[in-house]
PDB file of C-alpha atoms and ligand atoms in Angstrom:
ATOM      1  CA  UNK A   1      21.260  44.325  22.393  1.00 50.00           C
ATOM      2  CA  UNK A   2      19.875  48.230  21.007  1.00 51.00           C
ATOM      3  CA  UNK A   3      17.036  49.916  22.811  1.00 50.00           C
ATOM      4  CA  UNK A   4      16.040  52.390  20.661  1.00 66.00           C
ATOM      5  CA  UNK A   5      12.410  52.373  19.125  1.00 76.00           C
ATOM      6  CA  UNK A   6      11.780  49.979  16.559  1.00 79.00           C
ATOM      7  CA  UNK A   7      11.349  51.199  13.150  1.00 85.00           C
ATOM      8  CA  UNK A   8       8.311  50.544  10.973  1.00 84.00           C
ATOM      9  CA  UNK A   9       9.711  48.323   8.070  1.00 91.00           C
ATOM     10  CA  UNK A  10      12.876  46.406   7.788  1.00 95.00           C
ATOM     11  CA  UNK A  11      15.606  48.663   6.121  1.00 94.00           C
ATOM     12  CA  UNK A  12      17.646  47.767   2.671  1.00 96.00           C
ATOM     13  CA  UNK A  13      20.466  45.569   4.486  1.00 97.00           C
ATOM     14  CA  UNK A  14      17.481  43.614   6.481  1.00 97.00           C
ATOM     15  CA  UNK A  15      15.736  42.992   3.440  1.00 97.00           C
ATOM     16  CA  UNK A  16      18.974  42.557   0.892  1.00 98.00           C
ATOM     17  CA  UNK A  17      20.295  39.936   3.755  1.00 98.00           C
ATOM     18  CA  UNK A  18      16.677  38.936   3.588  1.00 98.00           C
ATOM     19  CA  UNK A  19      16.067  38.006   0.077  1.00 98.00           C
ATOM     20  CA  UNK A  20      19.591  37.231  -1.125  1.00 98.00           C
ATOM     21  CA  UNK A  21      19.832  34.092   1.267  1.00 98.00           C
ATOM     22  CA  UNK A  22      16.206  33.141   0.628  1.00 98.00           C
ATOM     23  CA  UNK A  23      17.512  33.242  -2.944  1.00 98.00           C
ATOM     24  CA  UNK A  24      20.652  30.877  -1.943  1.00 98.00           C
ATOM     25  CA  UNK A  25      18.289  28.653   0.136  1.00 98.00           C
ATOM     26  CA  UNK A  26      16.012  27.722  -2.982  1.00 98.00           C
ATOM     27  CA  UNK A  27      19.336  27.519  -5.371  1.00 98.00           C
ATOM     28  CA  UNK A  28      20.827  25.300  -2.267  1.00 98.00           C
ATOM     29  CA  UNK A  29      17.808  23.172  -2.596  1.00 98.00           C
ATOM     30  CA  UNK A  30      17.598  22.232  -5.844  1.00 98.00           C
ATOM     31  CA  UNK A  31      21.596  21.397  -6.324  1.00 98.00           C
ATOM     32  CA  UNK A  32      21.028  19.477  -3.358  1.00 98.00           C
ATOM     33  CA  UNK A  33      18.487  17.543  -4.957  1.00 98.00           C
ATOM     34  CA  UNK A  34      19.807  17.248  -8.682  1.00 98.00           C
ATOM     35  CA  UNK A  35      22.938  15.446  -7.138  1.00 97.00           C
ATOM     36  CA  UNK A  36      21.136  13.098  -5.256  1.00 95.00           C
ATOM     37  CA  UNK A  37      19.925  11.732  -7.779  1.00 93.00           C
ATOM     38  CA  UNK A  38      22.439  11.413  -9.881  1.00 97.00           C
ATOM     39  CA  UNK A  39      25.145   8.455  -9.995  1.00 97.00           C
ATOM     40  CA  UNK A  40      28.725   9.103  -8.754  1.00 95.00           C
ATOM     41  CA  UNK A  41      30.459  10.857 -11.767  1.00 97.00           C
ATOM     42  CA  UNK A  42      31.849  14.570 -13.337  1.00 97.00           C
ATOM     43  CA  UNK A  43      28.373  15.933 -13.040  1.00 97.00           C
ATOM     44  CA  UNK A  44      27.095  15.137  -9.912  1.00 97.00           C
ATOM     45  CA  UNK A  45      30.592  16.258  -8.728  1.00 96.00           C
ATOM     46  CA  UNK A  46      29.931  19.285 -10.362  1.00 97.00           C
ATOM     47  CA  UNK A  47      27.335  19.482  -8.637  1.00 98.00           C
ATOM     48  CA  UNK A  48      28.356  19.638  -5.150  1.00 98.00           C
ATOM     49  CA  UNK A  49      31.346  21.386  -6.236  1.00 98.00           C
ATOM     50  CA  UNK A  50      28.991  24.443  -7.086  1.00 98.00           C
ATOM     51  CA  UNK A  51      26.313  23.386  -3.734  1.00 98.00           C
ATOM     52  CA  UNK A  52      29.254  23.459  -1.476  1.00 98.00           C
ATOM     53  CA  UNK A  53      30.242  27.064  -3.104  1.00 98.00           C
ATOM     54  CA  UNK A  54      26.592  28.654  -2.578  1.00 98.00           C
ATOM     55  CA  UNK A  55      26.424  26.894   0.878  1.00 98.00           C
ATOM     56  CA  UNK A  56      29.825  28.037   2.416  1.00 98.00           C
ATOM     57  CA  UNK A  57      28.189  31.874   0.771  1.00 98.00           C
ATOM     58  CA  UNK A  58      25.635  31.392   3.455  1.00 98.00           C
ATOM     59  CA  UNK A  59      27.266  30.622   6.265  1.00 98.00           C
ATOM     60  CA  UNK A  60      29.571  34.143   5.716  1.00 98.00           C
ATOM     61  CA  UNK A  61      26.318  36.067   4.874  1.00 98.00           C
ATOM     62  CA  UNK A  62      24.884  34.397   7.457  1.00 98.00           C
ATOM     63  CA  UNK A  63      27.525  35.216  10.088  1.00 98.00           C
ATOM     64  CA  UNK A  64      27.233  38.991   8.909  1.00 98.00           C
ATOM     65  CA  UNK A  65      23.466  38.780   8.828  1.00 98.00           C
ATOM     66  CA  UNK A  66      23.671  37.473  12.469  1.00 98.00           C
ATOM     67  CA  UNK A  67      25.582  40.307  13.510  1.00 98.00           C
ATOM     68  CA  UNK A  68      23.822  42.822  11.668  1.00 97.00           C
ATOM     69  CA  UNK A  69      20.565  41.655  13.755  1.00 97.00           C
ATOM     70  CA  UNK A  70      21.831  42.039  17.154  1.00 96.00           C
ATOM     71  CA  UNK A  71      22.742  45.532  16.404  1.00 96.00           C
ATOM     72  CA  UNK A  72      19.457  46.672  14.312  1.00 95.00           C
ATOM     73  CA  UNK A  73      16.206  46.064  16.010  1.00 93.00           C
ATOM     74  CA  UNK A  74      13.398  44.401  13.888  1.00 94.00           C
ATOM     75  CA  UNK A  75       9.829  46.138  13.760  1.00 94.00           C
ATOM     76  CA  UNK A  76       6.816  45.016  15.726  1.00 94.00           C
ATOM     77  CA  UNK A  77       4.683  42.042  15.143  1.00 94.00           C
ATOM     78  CA  UNK A  78       1.549  43.152  14.062  1.00 94.00           C
ATOM     79  CA  UNK A  79      -0.764  44.454  17.805  1.00 93.00           C
ATOM     80  CA  UNK A  80      -3.753  42.151  16.421  1.00 93.00           C
ATOM     81  CA  UNK A  81      -1.490  38.860  16.611  1.00 94.00           C
ATOM     82  CA  UNK A  82      -2.373  36.480  19.878  1.00 95.00           C
ATOM     83  CA  UNK A  83       0.454  35.814  22.317  1.00 96.00           C
ATOM     84  CA  UNK A  84       1.324  32.189  20.659  1.00 96.00           C
ATOM     85  CA  UNK A  85       1.367  33.539  17.480  1.00 95.00           C
ATOM     86  CA  UNK A  86       4.061  36.051  18.714  1.00 96.00           C
ATOM     87  CA  UNK A  87       6.371  33.021  20.052  1.00 97.00           C
ATOM     88  CA  UNK A  88       5.607  31.005  16.610  1.00 96.00           C
ATOM     89  CA  UNK A  89       6.435  33.859  14.799  1.00 96.00           C
ATOM     90  CA  UNK A  90      10.080  34.423  16.846  1.00 97.00           C
ATOM     91  CA  UNK A  91      10.554  30.690  17.403  1.00 97.00           C
ATOM     92  CA  UNK A  92      10.308  30.326  13.500  1.00 97.00           C
ATOM     93  CA  UNK A  93      12.656  32.982  12.893  1.00 98.00           C
ATOM     94  CA  UNK A  94      15.163  31.898  15.529  1.00 98.00           C
ATOM     95  CA  UNK A  95      15.366  28.364  13.958  1.00 98.00           C
ATOM     96  CA  UNK A  96      16.128  29.999  10.958  1.00 98.00           C
ATOM     97  CA  UNK A  97      19.247  31.859  11.934  1.00 98.00           C
ATOM     98  CA  UNK A  98      20.620  28.347  13.550  1.00 98.00           C
ATOM     99  CA  UNK A  99      19.478  26.431  10.456  1.00 98.00           C
ATOM    100  CA  UNK A 100      21.732  29.049   8.399  1.00 98.00           C
ATOM    101  CA  UNK A 101      24.358  28.209  10.480  1.00 98.00           C
ATOM    102  CA  UNK A 102      23.477  24.340  10.940  1.00 98.00           C
ATOM    103  CA  UNK A 103      22.854  23.604   7.284  1.00 98.00           C
ATOM    104  CA  UNK A 104      26.275  24.846   5.887  1.00 98.00           C
ATOM    105  CA  UNK A 105      28.111  23.331   8.762  1.00 98.00           C
ATOM    106  CA  UNK A 106      27.266  20.004   8.694  1.00 98.00           C
ATOM    107  CA  UNK A 107      27.803  19.823   5.354  1.00 98.00           C
ATOM    108  CA  UNK A 108      31.426  21.285   5.846  1.00 98.00           C
ATOM    109  CA  UNK A 109      32.432  18.875   8.263  1.00 98.00           C
ATOM    110  CA  UNK A 110      30.805  15.979   6.835  1.00 98.00           C
ATOM    111  CA  UNK A 111      32.775  17.026   3.580  1.00 98.00           C
ATOM    112  CA  UNK A 112      35.960  16.768   5.930  1.00 98.00           C
ATOM    113  CA  UNK A 113      35.298  14.082   7.477  1.00 98.00           C
ATOM    114  CA  UNK A 114      35.477  11.699   4.082  1.00 97.00           C
ATOM    115  CA  UNK A 115      38.848  14.114   3.048  1.00 96.00           C
ATOM    116  CA  UNK A 116      36.738  15.951  -0.002  1.00 95.00           C
ATOM    117  CA  UNK A 117      37.885  19.386  -0.700  1.00 94.00           C
ATOM    118  CA  UNK A 118      35.517  22.661   0.238  1.00 97.00           C
ATOM    119  CA  UNK A 119      36.203  25.131  -2.317  1.00 97.00           C
ATOM    120  CA  UNK A 120      35.114  28.105  -2.711  1.00 98.00           C
ATOM    121  CA  UNK A 121      34.387  29.036  -6.486  1.00 98.00           C
ATOM    122  CA  UNK A 122      37.765  27.472  -6.870  1.00 96.00           C
ATOM    123  CA  UNK A 123      39.232  30.701  -5.418  1.00 98.00           C
ATOM    124  CA  UNK A 124      39.985  29.340  -2.318  1.00 98.00           C
ATOM    125  CA  UNK A 125      39.917  25.948  -0.115  1.00 98.00           C
ATOM    126  CA  UNK A 126      38.503  25.891   3.376  1.00 98.00           C
ATOM    127  CA  UNK A 127      40.300  24.191   6.073  1.00 98.00           C
ATOM    128  CA  UNK A 128      38.943  20.530   7.265  1.00 97.00           C
ATOM    129  CA  UNK A 129      37.514  20.969  10.173  1.00 97.00           C
ATOM    130  CA  UNK A 130      37.819  16.690  11.223  1.00 97.00           C
ATOM    131  CA  UNK A 131      39.875  14.573  10.206  1.00 96.00           C
ATOM    132  CA  UNK A 132      39.056  11.638   8.267  1.00 96.00           C
ATOM    133  CA  UNK A 133      36.670   9.590   9.944  1.00 97.00           C
ATOM    134  CA  UNK A 134      33.732   7.348   7.816  1.00 98.00           C
ATOM    135  CA  UNK A 135      30.926   7.009  10.958  1.00 98.00           C
ATOM    136  CA  UNK A 136      31.331  10.555  11.714  1.00 98.00           C
ATOM    137  CA  UNK A 137      30.529  11.044   7.865  1.00 98.00           C
ATOM    138  CA  UNK A 138      28.062   8.979   8.214  1.00 98.00           C
ATOM    139  CA  UNK A 139      25.930  10.945  10.499  1.00 98.00           C
ATOM    140  CA  UNK A 140      27.198  13.803  10.254  1.00 98.00           C
ATOM    141  CA  UNK A 141      24.931  12.532   6.409  1.00 98.00           C
ATOM    142  CA  UNK A 142      22.227  11.833   7.881  1.00 98.00           C
ATOM    143  CA  UNK A 143      22.342  15.251  10.273  1.00 98.00           C
ATOM    144  CA  UNK A 144      22.425  16.994   6.802  1.00 98.00           C
ATOM    145  CA  UNK A 145      19.520  15.838   5.550  1.00 98.00           C
ATOM    146  CA  UNK A 146      17.509  15.649   8.713  1.00 98.00           C
ATOM    147  CA  UNK A 147      17.707  19.569   9.476  1.00 98.00           C
ATOM    148  CA  UNK A 148      17.540  20.163   5.600  1.00 98.00           C
ATOM    149  CA  UNK A 149      13.574  17.800   6.155  1.00 98.00           C
ATOM    150  CA  UNK A 150      13.011  20.612   8.797  1.00 98.00           C
ATOM    151  CA  UNK A 151      14.632  24.038   7.110  1.00 98.00           C
ATOM    152  CA  UNK A 152      11.746  22.834   4.440  1.00 98.00           C
ATOM    153  CA  UNK A 153       8.871  22.356   6.449  1.00 98.00           C
ATOM    154  CA  UNK A 154       9.966  25.517   8.459  1.00 98.00           C
ATOM    155  CA  UNK A 155      10.754  27.977   5.040  1.00 98.00           C
ATOM    156  CA  UNK A 156       6.718  26.267   3.990  1.00 98.00           C
ATOM    157  CA  UNK A 157       5.145  27.503   6.864  1.00 97.00           C
ATOM    158  CA  UNK A 158       7.262  30.717   7.019  1.00 98.00           C
ATOM    159  CA  UNK A 159       5.812  31.288   3.333  1.00 98.00           C
ATOM    160  CA  UNK A 160       2.368  30.218   4.304  1.00 98.00           C
ATOM    161  CA  UNK A 161       2.303  32.715   7.153  1.00 97.00           C
ATOM    162  CA  UNK A 162       3.417  35.568   4.879  1.00 97.00           C
ATOM    163  CA  UNK A 163       0.883  35.208   2.510  1.00 98.00           C
ATOM    164  CA  UNK A 164      -2.103  34.858   5.576  1.00 97.00           C
ATOM    165  CA  UNK A 165      -0.260  37.787   6.738  1.00 96.00           C
ATOM    166  CA  UNK A 166      -0.664  39.701   3.329  1.00 96.00           C
ATOM    167  CA  UNK A 167      -4.082  38.378   2.411  1.00 96.00           C
ATOM    168  CA  UNK A 168      -5.943  37.248   4.849  1.00 96.00           C
ATOM    169  CA  UNK A 169      -5.322  39.303   8.187  1.00 94.00           C
ATOM    170  CA  UNK A 170      -4.065  42.683   5.208  1.00 93.00           C
ATOM    171  CA  UNK A 171      -1.576  43.893   7.643  1.00 93.00           C
ATOM    172  CA  UNK A 172       1.919  45.058   6.272  1.00 93.00           C
ATOM    173  CA  UNK A 173       4.215  42.345   7.792  1.00 95.00           C
ATOM    174  CA  UNK A 174       4.694  41.024   3.688  1.00 96.00           C
ATOM    175  CA  UNK A 175       5.088  44.127   2.533  1.00 96.00           C
ATOM    176  CA  UNK A 176       7.827  45.969   5.062  1.00 95.00           C
ATOM    177  CA  UNK A 177       9.863  43.116   3.926  1.00 97.00           C
ATOM    178  CA  UNK A 178       9.785  44.184  -0.108  1.00 96.00           C
ATOM    179  CA  UNK A 179      12.193  46.590  -1.289  1.00 93.00           C
ATOM    180  CA  UNK A 180      10.542  49.572  -2.590  1.00 86.00           C
ATOM    181  CA  UNK A 181       7.048  49.258  -1.440  1.00 81.00           C
ATOM    182  CA  UNK A 182       5.379  51.180   0.848  1.00 75.00           C
ATOM    183  CA  UNK A 183       3.269  49.943   3.293  1.00 66.00           C
ATOM    184  CA  UNK A 184       0.907  52.990   4.589  1.00 61.00           C
ATOM    185  CA  UNK A 185      -2.179  51.490   3.810  1.00 51.00           C
ATOM    186  CA  UNK A 186      -2.071  48.744   5.540  1.00 55.00           C
ATOM    187  CA  UNK A 187      -2.422  48.280   9.395  1.00 52.00           C
TER     188      UNK A 187
HETATM  189  C1  LIG B   1      21.795  26.766   3.278  1.00 57.66           C
HETATM  190  C2  LIG B   1      22.934  25.165   3.450  1.00 57.66           C
HETATM  191  C3  LIG B   1      22.641  24.326   2.809  1.00 57.66           C
HETATM  192  C4  LIG B   1      21.626  23.494   2.366  1.00 57.66           C
HETATM  193  C5  LIG B   1      20.211  24.501   2.479  1.00 57.66           C
HETATM  194  C6  LIG B   1      21.632  22.290   1.766  1.00 57.66           C
HETATM  195  C7  LIG B   1      21.007  21.332   1.745  1.00 57.66           C
HETATM  196  C8  LIG B   1      20.961  20.058   0.522  1.00 57.66           C
HETATM  197  C9  LIG B   1      20.566  19.252   0.676  1.00 57.66           C
HETATM  198  C10 LIG B   1      18.632  19.249   0.560  1.00 57.66           C
HETATM  199  C11 LIG B   1      20.901  17.958  -0.249  1.00 57.66           C
HETATM  200  C12 LIG B   1      20.161  16.977  -0.749  1.00 57.66           C
HETATM  201  C13 LIG B   1      20.504  15.361  -0.580  1.00 57.66           C
HETATM  202  C14 LIG B   1      19.705  15.513   1.184  1.00 57.66           C
HETATM  203  O1  LIG B   1      18.326  15.673   1.031  1.00 57.66           O
HETATM  204  O2  LIG B   1      20.513  14.903   2.261  1.00 57.66           O
HETATM  205  C15 LIG B   1      22.498  18.367   0.350  1.00 57.66           C
HETATM  206  C16 LIG B   1      23.189  17.028  -0.110  1.00 57.66           C
HETATM  207  C17 LIG B   1      24.379  17.737   0.414  1.00 57.66           C
HETATM  208  N1  LIG B   1      25.474  18.754   0.772  1.00 57.66           N
HETATM  209 FE1  LIG B   1      24.388  20.336   1.076  1.00 57.66          FE
HETATM  210  N2  LIG B   1      23.177  22.239   2.079  1.00 57.66           N
HETATM  211  C18 LIG B   1      23.666  22.890   2.257  1.00 57.66           C
HETATM  212  C19 LIG B   1      24.687  23.821   2.574  1.00 57.66           C
HETATM  213  C20 LIG B   1      26.429  22.398   2.049  1.00 57.66           C
HETATM  214  C21 LIG B   1      28.145  22.746   3.027  1.00 57.66           C
HETATM  215  C22 LIG B   1      27.740  23.661   2.777  1.00 57.66           C
HETATM  216  C23 LIG B   1      28.339  21.778   2.226  1.00 57.66           C
HETATM  217  C24 LIG B   1      29.603  21.364   2.400  1.00 57.66           C
HETATM  218  C25 LIG B   1      31.115  22.057   2.369  1.00 57.66           C
HETATM  219  C26 LIG B   1      27.167  20.825   1.739  1.00 57.66           C
HETATM  220  C27 LIG B   1      27.338  19.472   1.716  1.00 57.66           C
HETATM  221  C28 LIG B   1      26.781  19.018   0.816  1.00 57.66           C
HETATM  222  C29 LIG B   1      26.658  17.466   0.341  1.00 57.66           C
HETATM  223  C30 LIG B   1      28.312  16.214   0.312  1.00 57.66           C
HETATM  224  C31 LIG B   1      25.769  16.489  -0.335  1.00 57.66           C
HETATM  225  C32 LIG B   1      25.285  15.629  -0.710  1.00 57.66           C
HETATM  226  C33 LIG B   1      25.325  13.934   0.228  1.00 57.66           C
HETATM  227  C34 LIG B   1      24.956  12.480  -0.006  1.00 57.66           C
HETATM  228  O3  LIG B   1      26.260  12.134  -0.356  1.00 57.66           O
HETATM  229  O4  LIG B   1      23.787  12.323  -0.600  1.00 57.66           O
HETATM  230  N3  LIG B   1      26.114  21.078   1.560  1.00 57.66           N
HETATM  231  N4  LIG B   1      22.947  20.036   1.078  1.00 57.66           N
HETATM  232  C1  LIG B   2      13.199  30.065   2.234  1.00 57.66           C
HETATM  233  C2  LIG B   2      14.293  31.376   2.790  1.00 57.66           C
HETATM  234  C3  LIG B   2      13.704  31.884   3.859  1.00 57.66           C
HETATM  235  C4  LIG B   2      14.128  32.373   4.922  1.00 57.66           C
HETATM  236  C5  LIG B   2      15.393  31.907   5.245  1.00 57.66           C
HETATM  237  C6  LIG B   2      13.900  32.957   5.602  1.00 57.66           C
HETATM  238  C7  LIG B   2      14.534  34.176   6.965  1.00 57.66           C
HETATM  239  C8  LIG B   2      13.837  34.649   7.318  1.00 57.66           C
HETATM  240  C9  LIG B   2      14.011  35.437   9.065  1.00 57.66           C
HETATM  241  C10 LIG B   2      15.163  35.081   9.787  1.00 57.66           C
HETATM  242  C11 LIG B   2      13.076  36.695   8.615  1.00 57.66           C
HETATM  243  C12 LIG B   2      13.415  36.998  10.726  1.00 57.66           C
HETATM  244  C13 LIG B   2      13.873  38.503  10.323  1.00 57.66           C
HETATM  245  C14 LIG B   2      14.511  39.123  11.385  1.00 57.66           C
HETATM  246  O1  LIG B   2      13.800  39.769  11.976  1.00 57.66           O
HETATM  247  O2  LIG B   2      15.580  39.152  11.595  1.00 57.66           O
HETATM  248  C15 LIG B   2      11.980  36.541   7.833  1.00 57.66           C
HETATM  249  C16 LIG B   2      11.452  37.539   7.906  1.00 57.66           C
HETATM  250  C17 LIG B   2      10.124  37.613   7.017  1.00 57.66           C
HETATM  251  N1  LIG B   2       9.724  36.619   5.761  1.00 57.66           N
HETATM  252 FE1  LIG B   2      11.491  34.539   5.532  1.00 57.66          FE
HETATM  253  N2  LIG B   2      12.471  33.617   4.583  1.00 57.66           N
HETATM  254  C18 LIG B   2      12.816  32.790   3.424  1.00 57.66           C
HETATM  255  C19 LIG B   2      11.477  33.211   2.439  1.00 57.66           C
HETATM  256  C20 LIG B   2      10.560  33.664   2.770  1.00 57.66           C
HETATM  257  C21 LIG B   2      10.080  34.486   1.869  1.00 57.66           C
HETATM  258  C22 LIG B   2       9.731  33.205  -0.116  1.00 57.66           C
HETATM  259  C23 LIG B   2       9.036  34.652   1.531  1.00 57.66           C
HETATM  260  C24 LIG B   2       7.552  35.565   1.019  1.00 57.66           C
HETATM  261  C25 LIG B   2       6.695  34.744   0.830  1.00 57.66           C
HETATM  262  C26 LIG B   2       9.060  35.100   3.329  1.00 57.66           C
HETATM  263  C27 LIG B   2       8.323  36.731   4.035  1.00 57.66           C
HETATM  264  C28 LIG B   2       8.889  37.014   5.084  1.00 57.66           C
HETATM  265  C29 LIG B   2       8.529  37.942   5.659  1.00 57.66           C
HETATM  266  C30 LIG B   2       7.249  38.721   5.709  1.00 57.66           C
HETATM  267  C31 LIG B   2       9.280  38.539   7.291  1.00 57.66           C
HETATM  268  C32 LIG B   2       9.106  39.441   8.049  1.00 57.66           C
HETATM  269  C33 LIG B   2       7.874  39.623   9.129  1.00 57.66           C
HETATM  270  C34 LIG B   2       8.269  40.104  10.213  1.00 57.66           C
HETATM  271  O3  LIG B   2       7.771  41.145   9.766  1.00 57.66           O
HETATM  272  O4  LIG B   2       7.937  39.682  11.506  1.00 57.66           O
HETATM  273  N3  LIG B   2      10.567  34.964   4.001  1.00 57.66           N
HETATM  274  N4  LIG B   2      12.518  35.792   7.126  1.00 57.66           N
END
């Protein structure tokens, strides 16, 4: 773990990971929900192929992001935050990191259990993680669905918390995650 003093704001790499992955998560929900509404057919399979490719991109970025995070301290939370708020904020961030791995891994294993290939934008195919197994497929499908609900709930709380910091507490928590904006005027 790093032992240098914490920076006053997130750096460009942390911001880049944050916003690219946030954009991909929105894309994943859009594609997943659109596919969910369609009957089995070419259109559904095309949407799911894209969903899988973007999802595996999230997995690759999550690996890089976690490695980066382990060697780079984040800024301190504002001193005005209570102990409970700190535990909540850190817990939410930790849950995000777990879900950034759990979502793609359950999706990938689910596809393997059905022997559906997982390609990365048609460039290469990821190996199957397990042998075909209908029971495992059903279990993983429910888990993927349940975890996506959890991710959605945490993301909504996270966004509301960021907005509360900005508009209610008027601290620099949101601004320090946004590229090119200076946070001098805020606490
Ligand atoms: C961060 C990454 C991911 C997120 C946020 C995500 C989210 C979702 C959501 C919201 C759905 C809609 C249906 C539901 O509510 O269960 C879904 C369905 C699905 N996802 Fe993902 N997913 C991710 C990654 C992956 C990956 C990497 C794969 C496969 C390699 C995958 C395979 C699937 C499949 C096959 C379905 C359709 C399941 C069905 O038959 O209903 N997902 N995903
Ligand atoms: C849904 C996709 C999102 C995911 C998965 C996500 C994930 C994360 C994670 C893991 C962190 C902790 C960073 C670290 O210390 O390593 C973080 C921080 C942060 N996120 Fe998000 N985020 C998402 C969307 C958003 C959105 C839309 C906003 C703005 C409204 C936002 C605002 C922030 C802020 C301000 C921080 C810094 C908090 C602090 O300084 O402690 N995030 N996010």
